[in-house]
Coordinates of C-alpha atoms and ligand atoms in Angstrom, one line a residue:
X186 CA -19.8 -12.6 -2.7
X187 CA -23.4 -14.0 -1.7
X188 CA -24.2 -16.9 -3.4
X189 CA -27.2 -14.9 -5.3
X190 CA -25.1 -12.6 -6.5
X191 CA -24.6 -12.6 -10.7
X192 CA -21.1 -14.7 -11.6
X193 CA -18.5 -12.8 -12.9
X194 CA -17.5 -13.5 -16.7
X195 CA -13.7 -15.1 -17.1
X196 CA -11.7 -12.1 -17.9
X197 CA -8.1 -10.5 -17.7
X198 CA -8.6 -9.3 -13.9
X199 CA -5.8 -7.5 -14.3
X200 CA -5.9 -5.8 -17.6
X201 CA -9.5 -4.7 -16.9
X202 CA -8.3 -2.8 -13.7
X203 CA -5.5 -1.3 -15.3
X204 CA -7.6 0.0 -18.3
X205 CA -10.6 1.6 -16.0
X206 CA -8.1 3.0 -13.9
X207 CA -6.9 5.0 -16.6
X208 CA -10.6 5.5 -18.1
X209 CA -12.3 6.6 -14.5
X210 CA -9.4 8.2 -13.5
X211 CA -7.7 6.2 -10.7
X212 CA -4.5 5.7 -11.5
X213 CA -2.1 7.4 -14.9
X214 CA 1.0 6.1 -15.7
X215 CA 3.7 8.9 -14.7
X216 CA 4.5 11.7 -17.2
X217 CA 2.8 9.3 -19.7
X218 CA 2.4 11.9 -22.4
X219 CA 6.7 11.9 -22.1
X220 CA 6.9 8.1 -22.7
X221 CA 5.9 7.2 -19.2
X222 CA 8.1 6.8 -15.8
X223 CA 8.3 3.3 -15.4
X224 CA 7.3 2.3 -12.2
X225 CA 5.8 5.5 -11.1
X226 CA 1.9 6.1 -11.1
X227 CA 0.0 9.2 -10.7
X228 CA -3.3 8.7 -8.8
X229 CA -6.3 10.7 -10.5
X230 CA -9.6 12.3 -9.0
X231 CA -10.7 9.2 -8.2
X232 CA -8.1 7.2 -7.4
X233 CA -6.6 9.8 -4.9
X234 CA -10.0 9.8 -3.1
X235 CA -9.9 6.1 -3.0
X236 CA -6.5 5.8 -1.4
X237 CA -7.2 8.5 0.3
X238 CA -10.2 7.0 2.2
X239 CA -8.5 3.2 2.7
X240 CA -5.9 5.8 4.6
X241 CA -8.3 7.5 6.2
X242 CA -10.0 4.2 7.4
X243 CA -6.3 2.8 8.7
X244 CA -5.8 5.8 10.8
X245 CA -9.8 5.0 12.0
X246 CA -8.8 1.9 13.3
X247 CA -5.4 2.4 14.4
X248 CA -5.4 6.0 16.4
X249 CA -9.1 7.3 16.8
X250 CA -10.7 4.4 17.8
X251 CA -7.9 3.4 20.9
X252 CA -6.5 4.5 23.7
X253 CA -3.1 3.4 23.3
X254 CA -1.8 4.0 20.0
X255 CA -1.1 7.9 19.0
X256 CA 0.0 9.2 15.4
X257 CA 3.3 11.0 13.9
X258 CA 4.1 12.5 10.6
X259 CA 7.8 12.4 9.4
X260 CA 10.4 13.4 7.3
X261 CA 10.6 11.7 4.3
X262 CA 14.3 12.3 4.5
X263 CA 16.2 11.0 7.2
X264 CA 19.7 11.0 8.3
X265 CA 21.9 8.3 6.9
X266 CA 23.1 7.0 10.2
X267 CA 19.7 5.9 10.6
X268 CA 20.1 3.4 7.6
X269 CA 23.7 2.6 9.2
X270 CA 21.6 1.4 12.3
X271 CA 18.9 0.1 11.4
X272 CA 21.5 -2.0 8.7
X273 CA 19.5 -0.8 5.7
X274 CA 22.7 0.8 4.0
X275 CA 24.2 -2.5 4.1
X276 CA 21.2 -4.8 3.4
X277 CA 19.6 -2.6 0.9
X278 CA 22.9 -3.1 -1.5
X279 CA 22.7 -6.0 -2.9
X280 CA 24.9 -7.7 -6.1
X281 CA 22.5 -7.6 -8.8
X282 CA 23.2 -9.5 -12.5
X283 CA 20.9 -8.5 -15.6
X284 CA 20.6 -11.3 -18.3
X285 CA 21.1 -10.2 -21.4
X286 CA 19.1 -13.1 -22.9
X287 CA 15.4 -12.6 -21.3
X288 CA 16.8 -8.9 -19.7
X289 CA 15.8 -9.6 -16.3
X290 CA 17.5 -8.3 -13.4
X291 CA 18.0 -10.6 -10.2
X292 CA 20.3 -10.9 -7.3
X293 CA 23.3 -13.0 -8.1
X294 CA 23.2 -14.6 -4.6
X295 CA 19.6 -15.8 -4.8
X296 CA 20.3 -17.4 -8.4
X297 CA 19.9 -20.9 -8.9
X298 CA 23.7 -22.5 -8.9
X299 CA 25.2 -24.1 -11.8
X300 CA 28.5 -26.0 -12.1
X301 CA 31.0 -23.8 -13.7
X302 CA 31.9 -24.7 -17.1
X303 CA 29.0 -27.1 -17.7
X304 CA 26.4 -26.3 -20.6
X305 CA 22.9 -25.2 -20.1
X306 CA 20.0 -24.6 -22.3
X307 CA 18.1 -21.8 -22.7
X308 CA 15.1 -20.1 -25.0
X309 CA 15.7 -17.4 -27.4
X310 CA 14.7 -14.4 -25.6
X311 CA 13.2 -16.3 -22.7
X312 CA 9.8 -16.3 -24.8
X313 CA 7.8 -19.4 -25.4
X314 CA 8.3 -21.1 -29.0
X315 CA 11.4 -19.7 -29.3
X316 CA 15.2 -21.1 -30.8
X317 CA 17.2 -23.5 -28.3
X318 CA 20.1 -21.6 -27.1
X319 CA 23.0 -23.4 -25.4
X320 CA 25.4 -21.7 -23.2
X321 CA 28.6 -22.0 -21.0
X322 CA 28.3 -21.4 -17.0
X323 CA 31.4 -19.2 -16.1
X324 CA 33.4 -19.7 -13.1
X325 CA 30.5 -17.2 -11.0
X326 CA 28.5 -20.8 -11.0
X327 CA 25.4 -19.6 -11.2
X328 CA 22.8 -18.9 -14.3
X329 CA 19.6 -16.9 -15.1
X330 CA 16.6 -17.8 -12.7
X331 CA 13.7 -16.6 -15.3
X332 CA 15.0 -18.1 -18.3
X333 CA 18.1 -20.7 -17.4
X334 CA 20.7 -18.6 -19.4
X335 CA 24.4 -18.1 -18.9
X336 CA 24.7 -15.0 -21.1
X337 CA 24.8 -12.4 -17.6
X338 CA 26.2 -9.4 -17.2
X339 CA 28.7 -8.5 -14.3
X340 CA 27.7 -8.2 -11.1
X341 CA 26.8 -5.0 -10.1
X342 CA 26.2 -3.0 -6.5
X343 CA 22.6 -1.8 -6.6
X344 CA 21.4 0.7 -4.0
X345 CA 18.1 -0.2 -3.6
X346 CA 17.6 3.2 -1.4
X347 CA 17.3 6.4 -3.0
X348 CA 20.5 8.4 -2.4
X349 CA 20.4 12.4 -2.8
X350 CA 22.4 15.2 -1.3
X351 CA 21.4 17.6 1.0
X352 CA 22.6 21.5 0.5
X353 CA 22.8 23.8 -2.4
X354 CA 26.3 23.1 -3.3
X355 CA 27.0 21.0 -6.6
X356 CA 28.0 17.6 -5.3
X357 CA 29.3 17.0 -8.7
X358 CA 31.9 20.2 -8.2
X359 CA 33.2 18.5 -5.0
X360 CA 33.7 15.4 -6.9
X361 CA 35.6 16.6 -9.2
X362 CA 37.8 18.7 -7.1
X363 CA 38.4 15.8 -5.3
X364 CA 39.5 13.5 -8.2
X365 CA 41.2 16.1 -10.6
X366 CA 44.9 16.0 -11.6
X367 CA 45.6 12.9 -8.6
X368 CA 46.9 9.5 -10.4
X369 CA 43.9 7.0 -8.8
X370 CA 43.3 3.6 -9.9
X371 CA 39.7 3.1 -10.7
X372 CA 39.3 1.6 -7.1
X373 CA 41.3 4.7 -5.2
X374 CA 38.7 6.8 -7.6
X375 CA 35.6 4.7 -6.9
X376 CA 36.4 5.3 -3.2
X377 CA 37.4 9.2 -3.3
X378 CA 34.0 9.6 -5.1
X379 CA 32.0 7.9 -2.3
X380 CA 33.7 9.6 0.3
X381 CA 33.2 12.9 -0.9
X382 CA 29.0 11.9 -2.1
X383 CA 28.7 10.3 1.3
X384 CA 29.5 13.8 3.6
X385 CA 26.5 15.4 2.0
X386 CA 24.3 12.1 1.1
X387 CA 20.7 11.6 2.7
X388 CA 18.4 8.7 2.0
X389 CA 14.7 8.9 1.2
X390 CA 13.5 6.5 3.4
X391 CA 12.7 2.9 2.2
X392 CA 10.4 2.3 5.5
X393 CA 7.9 4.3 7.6
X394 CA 9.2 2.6 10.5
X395 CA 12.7 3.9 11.1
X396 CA 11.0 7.5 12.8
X397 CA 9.2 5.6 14.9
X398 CA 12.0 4.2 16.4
X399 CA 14.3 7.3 16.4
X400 CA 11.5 9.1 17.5
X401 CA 10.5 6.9 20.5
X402 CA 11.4 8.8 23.2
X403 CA 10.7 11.9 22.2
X404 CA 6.9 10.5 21.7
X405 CA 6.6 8.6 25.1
X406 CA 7.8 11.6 27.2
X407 CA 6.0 14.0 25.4
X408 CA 2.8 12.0 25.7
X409 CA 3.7 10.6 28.4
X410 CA 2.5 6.8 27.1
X411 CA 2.6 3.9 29.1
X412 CA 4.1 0.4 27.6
X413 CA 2.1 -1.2 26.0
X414 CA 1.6 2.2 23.3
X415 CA 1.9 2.3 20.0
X416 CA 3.1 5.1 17.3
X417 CA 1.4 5.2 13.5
X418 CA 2.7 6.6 11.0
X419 CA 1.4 6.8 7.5
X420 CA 3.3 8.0 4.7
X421 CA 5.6 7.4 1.4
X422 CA 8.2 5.3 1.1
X423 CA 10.8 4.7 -1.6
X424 CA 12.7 1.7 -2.9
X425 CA 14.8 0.7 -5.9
X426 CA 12.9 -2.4 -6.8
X427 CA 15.1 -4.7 -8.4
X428 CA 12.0 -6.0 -10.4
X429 CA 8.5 -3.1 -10.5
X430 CA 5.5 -5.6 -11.2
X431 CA 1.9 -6.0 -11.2
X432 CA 1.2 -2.1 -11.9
X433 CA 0.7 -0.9 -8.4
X434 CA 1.7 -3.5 -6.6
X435 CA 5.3 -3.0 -6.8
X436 CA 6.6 0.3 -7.4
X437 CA 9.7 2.4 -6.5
X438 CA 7.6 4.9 -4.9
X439 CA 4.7 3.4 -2.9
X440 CA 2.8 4.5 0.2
X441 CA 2.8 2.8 3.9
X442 CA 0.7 2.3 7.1
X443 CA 2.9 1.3 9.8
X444 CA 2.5 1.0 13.3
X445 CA 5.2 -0.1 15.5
X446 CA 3.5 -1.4 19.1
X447 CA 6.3 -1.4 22.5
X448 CA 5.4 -4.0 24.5
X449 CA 7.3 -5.6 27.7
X450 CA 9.9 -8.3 26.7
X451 CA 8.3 -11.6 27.3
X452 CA 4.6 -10.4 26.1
X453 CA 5.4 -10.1 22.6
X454 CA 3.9 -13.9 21.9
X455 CA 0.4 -12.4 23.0
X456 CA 0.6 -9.1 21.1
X457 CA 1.2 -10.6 17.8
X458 CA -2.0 -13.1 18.4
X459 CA -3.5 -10.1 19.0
X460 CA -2.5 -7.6 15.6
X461 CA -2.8 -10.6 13.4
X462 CA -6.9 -10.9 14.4
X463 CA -6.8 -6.9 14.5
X464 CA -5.7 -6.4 11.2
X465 CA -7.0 -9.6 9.4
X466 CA -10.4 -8.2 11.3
X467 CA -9.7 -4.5 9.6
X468 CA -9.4 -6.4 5.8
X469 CA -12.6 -8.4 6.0
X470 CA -14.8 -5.3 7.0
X471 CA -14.0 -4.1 3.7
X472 CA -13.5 -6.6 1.5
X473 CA -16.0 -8.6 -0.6
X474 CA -14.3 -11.7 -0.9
X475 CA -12.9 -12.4 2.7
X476 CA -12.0 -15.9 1.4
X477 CA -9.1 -14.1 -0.8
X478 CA -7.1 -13.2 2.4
X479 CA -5.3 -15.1 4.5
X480 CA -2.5 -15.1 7.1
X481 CA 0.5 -16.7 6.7
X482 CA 3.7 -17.5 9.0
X483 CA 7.1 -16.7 7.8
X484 CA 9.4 -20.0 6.8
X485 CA 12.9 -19.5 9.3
X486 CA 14.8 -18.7 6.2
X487 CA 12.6 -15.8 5.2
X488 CA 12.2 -13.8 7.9
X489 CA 14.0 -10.7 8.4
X490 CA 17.2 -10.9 10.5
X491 CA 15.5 -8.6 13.5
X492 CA 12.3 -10.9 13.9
X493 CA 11.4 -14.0 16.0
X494 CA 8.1 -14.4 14.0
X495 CA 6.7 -12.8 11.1
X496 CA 3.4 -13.6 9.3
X497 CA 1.8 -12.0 6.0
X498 CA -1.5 -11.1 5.3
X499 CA -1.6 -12.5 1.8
X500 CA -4.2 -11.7 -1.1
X501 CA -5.3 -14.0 -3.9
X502 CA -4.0 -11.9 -6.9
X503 CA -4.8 -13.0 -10.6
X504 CA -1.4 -14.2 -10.8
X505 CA -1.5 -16.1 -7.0
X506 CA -1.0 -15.4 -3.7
X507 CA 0.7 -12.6 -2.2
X508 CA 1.5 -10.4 0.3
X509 CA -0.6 -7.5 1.4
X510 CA 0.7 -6.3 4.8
X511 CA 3.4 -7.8 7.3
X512 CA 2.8 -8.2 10.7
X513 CA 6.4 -9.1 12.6
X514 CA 7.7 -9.6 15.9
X515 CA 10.9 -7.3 15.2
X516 CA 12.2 -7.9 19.1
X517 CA 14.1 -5.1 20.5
X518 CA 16.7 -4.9 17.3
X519 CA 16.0 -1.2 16.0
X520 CA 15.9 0.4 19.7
X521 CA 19.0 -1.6 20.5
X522 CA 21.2 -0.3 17.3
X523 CA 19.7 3.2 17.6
X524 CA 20.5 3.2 21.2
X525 CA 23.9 1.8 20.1
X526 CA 24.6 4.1 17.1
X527 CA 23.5 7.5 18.5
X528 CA 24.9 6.9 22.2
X529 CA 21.2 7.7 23.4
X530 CA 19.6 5.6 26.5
X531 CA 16.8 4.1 24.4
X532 CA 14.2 2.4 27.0
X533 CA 11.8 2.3 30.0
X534 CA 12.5 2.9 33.6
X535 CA 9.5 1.5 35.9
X536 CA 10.3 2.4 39.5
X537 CA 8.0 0.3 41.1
X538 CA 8.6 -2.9 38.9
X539 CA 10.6 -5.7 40.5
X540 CA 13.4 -6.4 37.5
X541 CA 13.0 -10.0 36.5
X542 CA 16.7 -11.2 36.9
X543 CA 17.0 -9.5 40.6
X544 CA 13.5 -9.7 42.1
X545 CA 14.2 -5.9 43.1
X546 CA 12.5 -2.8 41.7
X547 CA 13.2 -0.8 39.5
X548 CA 12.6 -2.6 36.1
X549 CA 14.6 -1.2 33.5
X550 CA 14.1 -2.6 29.6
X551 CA 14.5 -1.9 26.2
X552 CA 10.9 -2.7 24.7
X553 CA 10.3 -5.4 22.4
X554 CA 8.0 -4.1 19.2
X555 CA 5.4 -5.9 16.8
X556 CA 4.9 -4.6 13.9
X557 CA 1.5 -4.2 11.7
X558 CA 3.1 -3.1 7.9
X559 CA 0.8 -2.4 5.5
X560 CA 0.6 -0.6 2.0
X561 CA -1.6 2.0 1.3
X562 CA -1.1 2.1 -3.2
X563 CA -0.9 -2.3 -2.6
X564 CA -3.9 -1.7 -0.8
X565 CA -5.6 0.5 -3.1
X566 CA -5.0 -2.2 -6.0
X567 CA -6.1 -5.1 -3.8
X568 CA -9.6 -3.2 -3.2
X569 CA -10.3 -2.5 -6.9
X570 CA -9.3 -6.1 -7.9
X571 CA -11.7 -7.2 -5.0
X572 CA -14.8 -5.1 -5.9
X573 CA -14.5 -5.2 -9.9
X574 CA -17.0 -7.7 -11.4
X575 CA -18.7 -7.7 -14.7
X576 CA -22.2 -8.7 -14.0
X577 CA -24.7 -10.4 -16.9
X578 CA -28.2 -9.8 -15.8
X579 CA -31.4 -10.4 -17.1
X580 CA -33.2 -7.1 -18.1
X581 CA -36.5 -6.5 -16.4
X582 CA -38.6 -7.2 -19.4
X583 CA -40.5 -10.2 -20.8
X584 CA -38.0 -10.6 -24.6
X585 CA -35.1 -12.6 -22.2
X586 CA -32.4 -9.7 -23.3
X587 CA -29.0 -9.9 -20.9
X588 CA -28.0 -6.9 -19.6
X589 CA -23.9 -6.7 -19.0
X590 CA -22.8 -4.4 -16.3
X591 CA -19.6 -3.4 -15.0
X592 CA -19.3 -2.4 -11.8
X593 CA -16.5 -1.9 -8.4
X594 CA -18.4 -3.3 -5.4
X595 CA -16.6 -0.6 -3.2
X596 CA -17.4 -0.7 0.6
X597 CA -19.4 2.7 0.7
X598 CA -16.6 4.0 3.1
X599 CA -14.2 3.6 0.4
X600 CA -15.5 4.3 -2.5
X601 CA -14.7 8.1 -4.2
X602 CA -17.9 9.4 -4.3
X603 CA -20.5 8.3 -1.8
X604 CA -23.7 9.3 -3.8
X605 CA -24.5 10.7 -7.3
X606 CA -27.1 13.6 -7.6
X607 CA -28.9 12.7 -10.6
X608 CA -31.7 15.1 -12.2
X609 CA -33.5 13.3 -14.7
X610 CA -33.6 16.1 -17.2
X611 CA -32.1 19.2 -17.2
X612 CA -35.2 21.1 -16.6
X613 CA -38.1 22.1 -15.1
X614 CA -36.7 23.0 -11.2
X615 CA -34.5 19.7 -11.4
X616 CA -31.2 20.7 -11.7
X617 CA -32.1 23.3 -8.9
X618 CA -33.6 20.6 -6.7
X619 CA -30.8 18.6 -7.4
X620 CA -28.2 21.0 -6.3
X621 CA -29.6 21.7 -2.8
X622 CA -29.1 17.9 -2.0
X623 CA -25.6 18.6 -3.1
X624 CA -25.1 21.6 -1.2
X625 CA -26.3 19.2 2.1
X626 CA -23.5 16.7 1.5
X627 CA -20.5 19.3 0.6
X628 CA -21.3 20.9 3.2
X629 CA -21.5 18.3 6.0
X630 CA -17.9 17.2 4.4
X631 CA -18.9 14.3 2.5
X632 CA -17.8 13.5 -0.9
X633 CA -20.5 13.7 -4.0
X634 CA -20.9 14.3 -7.4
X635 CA -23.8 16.1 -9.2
X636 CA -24.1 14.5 -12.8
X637 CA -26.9 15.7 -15.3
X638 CA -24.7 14.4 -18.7
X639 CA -26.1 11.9 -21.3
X640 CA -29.1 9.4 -20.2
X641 CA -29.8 8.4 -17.0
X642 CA -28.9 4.7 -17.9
X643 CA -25.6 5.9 -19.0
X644 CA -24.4 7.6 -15.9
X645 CA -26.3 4.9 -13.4
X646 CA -23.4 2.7 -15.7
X647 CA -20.7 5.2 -14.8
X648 CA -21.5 5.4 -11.0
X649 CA -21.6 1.4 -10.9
X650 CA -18.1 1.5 -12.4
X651 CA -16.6 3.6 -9.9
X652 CA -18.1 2.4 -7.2
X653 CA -20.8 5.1 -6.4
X654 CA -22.7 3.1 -3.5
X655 CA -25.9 5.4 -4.1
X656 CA -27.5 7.2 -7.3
X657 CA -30.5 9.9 -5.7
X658 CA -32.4 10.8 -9.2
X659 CA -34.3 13.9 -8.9
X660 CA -37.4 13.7 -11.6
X661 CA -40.6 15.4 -12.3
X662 CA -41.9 13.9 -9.3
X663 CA -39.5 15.2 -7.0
X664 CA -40.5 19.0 -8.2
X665 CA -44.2 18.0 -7.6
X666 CA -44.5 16.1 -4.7
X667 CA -41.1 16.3 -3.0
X668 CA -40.2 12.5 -3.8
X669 CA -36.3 11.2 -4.5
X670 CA -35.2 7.8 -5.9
X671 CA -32.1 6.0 -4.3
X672 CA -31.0 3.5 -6.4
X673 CA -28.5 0.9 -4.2
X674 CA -25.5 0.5 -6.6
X675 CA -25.2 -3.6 -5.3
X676 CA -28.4 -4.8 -5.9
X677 CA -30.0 -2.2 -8.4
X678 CA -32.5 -1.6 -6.3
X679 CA -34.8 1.7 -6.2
X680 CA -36.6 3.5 -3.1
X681 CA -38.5 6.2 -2.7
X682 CA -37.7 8.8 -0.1
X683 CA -39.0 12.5 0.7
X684 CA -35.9 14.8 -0.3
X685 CA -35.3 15.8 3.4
X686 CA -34.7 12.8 4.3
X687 CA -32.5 11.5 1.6
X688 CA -29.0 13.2 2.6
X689 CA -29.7 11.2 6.5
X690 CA -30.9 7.9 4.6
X691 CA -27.6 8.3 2.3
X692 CA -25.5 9.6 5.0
X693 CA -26.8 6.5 7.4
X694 CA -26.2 3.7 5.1
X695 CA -22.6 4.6 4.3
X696 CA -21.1 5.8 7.6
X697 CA -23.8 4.0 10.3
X698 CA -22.1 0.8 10.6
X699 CA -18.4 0.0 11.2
Ligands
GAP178 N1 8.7 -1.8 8.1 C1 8.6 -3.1 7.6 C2 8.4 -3.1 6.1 O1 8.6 -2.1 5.4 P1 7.8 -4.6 4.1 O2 7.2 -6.0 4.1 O3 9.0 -4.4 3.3 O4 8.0 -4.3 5.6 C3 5.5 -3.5 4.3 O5 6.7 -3.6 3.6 C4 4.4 -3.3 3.2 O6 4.7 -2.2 2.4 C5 4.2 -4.6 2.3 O7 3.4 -5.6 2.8 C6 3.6 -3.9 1.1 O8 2.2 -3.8 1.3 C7 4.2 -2.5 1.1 N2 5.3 -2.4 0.1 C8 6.6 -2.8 0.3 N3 7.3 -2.6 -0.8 C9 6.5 -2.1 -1.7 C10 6.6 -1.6 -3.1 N4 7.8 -1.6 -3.7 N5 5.5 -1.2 -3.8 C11 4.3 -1.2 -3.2 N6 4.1 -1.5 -1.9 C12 5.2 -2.0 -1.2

């Protein structure tokens, strides 16, 4: 934010976003008018156009702009001896306890311990204000880690991967035939069950990256890449979140931009330097508040067990810091198992390389692979929280009034609509005029709206609050003498241009710079 630019009001950052993305269309809640999906959004007009062009800008960056990085498109349904190698069928179940005090959810081994048998205290309902409860800690040791409680459930096996079966035939028919009339214990039946689910069961995939890996060879021989290269891959992803939160920000079905880089064993130090100031580059060209984001090394004990260094880009949500996209060093782990697993030679053979333990050519290694992960849908939030601001300015007239203005400072390559087509009234050759500028934009490929409802205060409001960078109002002028106004959307500001020229002024300031 400049320092000239009007303060923002205190206010519910968070609450305001979530009730003009409903309002503007951006983002519904799923089958809302059934009671609502929890944890599942529906992006709107708008909000698909946004997410749409943060994606758009990703794949910009990642695959047209360079050389050495080239796109792929999966299936969102993958074999489930990928998950065996890459470990996510194992990691991805984890014991999970719900309290039935606060009725949170958390993973048993992550609670805080607690000697068995000793008393704790807890609040009624984990709310503030509430009665003092006291409890017992059973033998499991361990108590709630929201509220303190010792009221738990059992521990349960969560699957935090979406399970489904692949096939027309009834899975349920083959369960039952394979349990019916036999004497099992519930553990012989828990077992059979499994066994039987498992020979048909597929997994939506919980990462982008997996394909990129499987898919490795088939990508460098086809395009016949060098190391270092890259793959991208955008696309959904779906988890069973033990906890959704923060409306978009965690959900079980959520969007990803991925890139997995090979590079030679040994280089890997340099190409993480290297995609941190890439991608930390690629958040502050967009972003208002570049001061928000910052990069942030993994502790040992939290990286994941395939990397040697991990950072986060974080964000400075309402309710803190938090992370927007991981960038890790993931070593040669996922080539390795899938090598392993599938029996397939997974790596790269240069002939004229002297191998470093021989001194003799040829060179023969499994790539090592850094990892850019980012979220499109946490993306998508972190850009509306960045641009929203309600603005108090002074009207332009001599009586001191305040004028308060809503508004999503959207970089104009992300924002839904670049311009609005405005005629003044809805007469006299405007709407006409108005609609050949449109006709100039749609055609060219570029996203506008033609507006001629209510006052022409009114929808300069609703153009600021979507993030419309420019308003071009067609008025009696226009008809006469061939004039447009574009209004600037940041700084209010109006400028008169001959109508020809408007589409290349509009079409300049939005898509001329980087
Ligand atoms: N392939 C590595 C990987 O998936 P991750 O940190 O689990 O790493 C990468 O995910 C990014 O995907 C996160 O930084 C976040 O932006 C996004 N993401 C992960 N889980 C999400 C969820 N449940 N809802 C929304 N976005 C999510």
């Amino acid at each position: 934010m400049s320092p000239n630019e009007p303060e923002t009001p205190s206010i519910d950052l968070m609450k305001e976003i979530v009730s003009l993305a409903k309002q503007r269309g951006f983002v519904f809640q799923s089958s809302e008018i059934y009671g609502g999906l929890k944890s599942a959004y529906d992006y709107g007009p708008l909000g698909a156009e946004l997410k749409r062009n943060i994606m758009n800008e990703w794949w910009r960056s990642m695959v047209y702009e360079r050389e050495d990085v080239v796109g792929m498109d999966a299936s969102i349904i993958m074999h489930s001896k990928v998950w065996e190698a890459s470990g996510h069928l194992a990691g991805f179940s984890d014991p999970l306890v719900d309290c039935r005090n606060c009725k949170e959810r958390f993973r048993a081994d992550k609670a805080p311990r607690a000697q068995p048998g000793s008393t704790v205290t807890s609040v009624e309902g984990g709310r503030r204000g509430g009665k003092t409860l006291t409890g017992t800690v059973d033998p499991r040791g361990y108590v709630c880690p929201h509220c303190g409680s010792s009221d738990l459930s059992a521990e349960r096996n969560f699957n935090l991967m979406f399970r489904t079966n692949i096939g027309p035939v009834d899975v349920v028919q083959d369960v039952v035939d394979a349990i019916h009339g036999k004497d099992l214990s519930k553990e012989e039946m828990r077992a059979a069950i499994d066994a039987k689910v498992r020979e048909t069961a597929v997994y939506l995939r919980p990462e982008t990256a997996q394909a990129m890996f499987v898919q490795f060879l088939n990508v460098q021989q086809s395009m016949s890449m060098k190391i270092p290269f890259g793959i991208a891959q955008m696309g959904k992803s779906f988890r069973n979140e033990i906890t959704v939160e923060h409306f978009i920000f965690r959900s079980c079905e959520f969007e990803q931009m991925e890139m997995e880089f090979f590079v030679e064993p040994g280089t890997q130090k340099k190409w993480l330097d290297y995609w941190k100031e890439e991608r930390m580059g690629w958040y502050r060209r967009f972003v208002n508040s570049p001061e928000k984001l910052r990069l942030r090394r993994h502790e040992d004990n939290e990286r994941a067990h395939y990397a040697d260094d991990c950072y986060d880009v974080e964000y400075e949500y309402p309710w803190g810091w938090g992370e927007l996209e991981g960038i890790a060093s993931r070593t040669d782990y996922d080539l390795s198992k899938h090598a392993k697993h599938s029996g397939s030679h997974i790596n790269i053979l240069d002939p004229n390389r002297p191998d470093p333990a021989t001194g003799k050519p040829p060179y023969r290694f499994t790539p090592y692979v850094i990892e850019p992960a980012a979220g499109a849908t946490r993306a998508t939030l972190m850009f509306l929280l960045d641009a929203f601001r309600i603005e108090d300015k002074p009207r332009p007239n001599a009586k001191g009034e305040v004028e308060t203005r809503r508004v999503l400072k959207l970089h104009p390559r992300l924002a839904p609509y670049k311009a609005a087509i405005l005629p003044l009234v809805k007469k006299d050759g405007m709407p006409e005029l108005g609609r050949k500028i449109v006709r100039q934009f749609l055609d060219a490929g570029i996203n506008v709206r033609f507006d001629e409802q209510h006052s022409i205060g009114k929808r300069y409001a609703r153009h600021d609050e979507i993030g419309t960078p420019y308003c071009i109002t067609v008025d009696g002028d226009s008809v006469k003498d061939g004039v447009v106004t574009i209004r600037d959307r940041d700084t209010t500001e109006q400028v008169k241009v001959k109508i020809d020229e408007a589409f290349a002024v509009v079409k300049e300031r939005v898509f001329g710079h980087r």
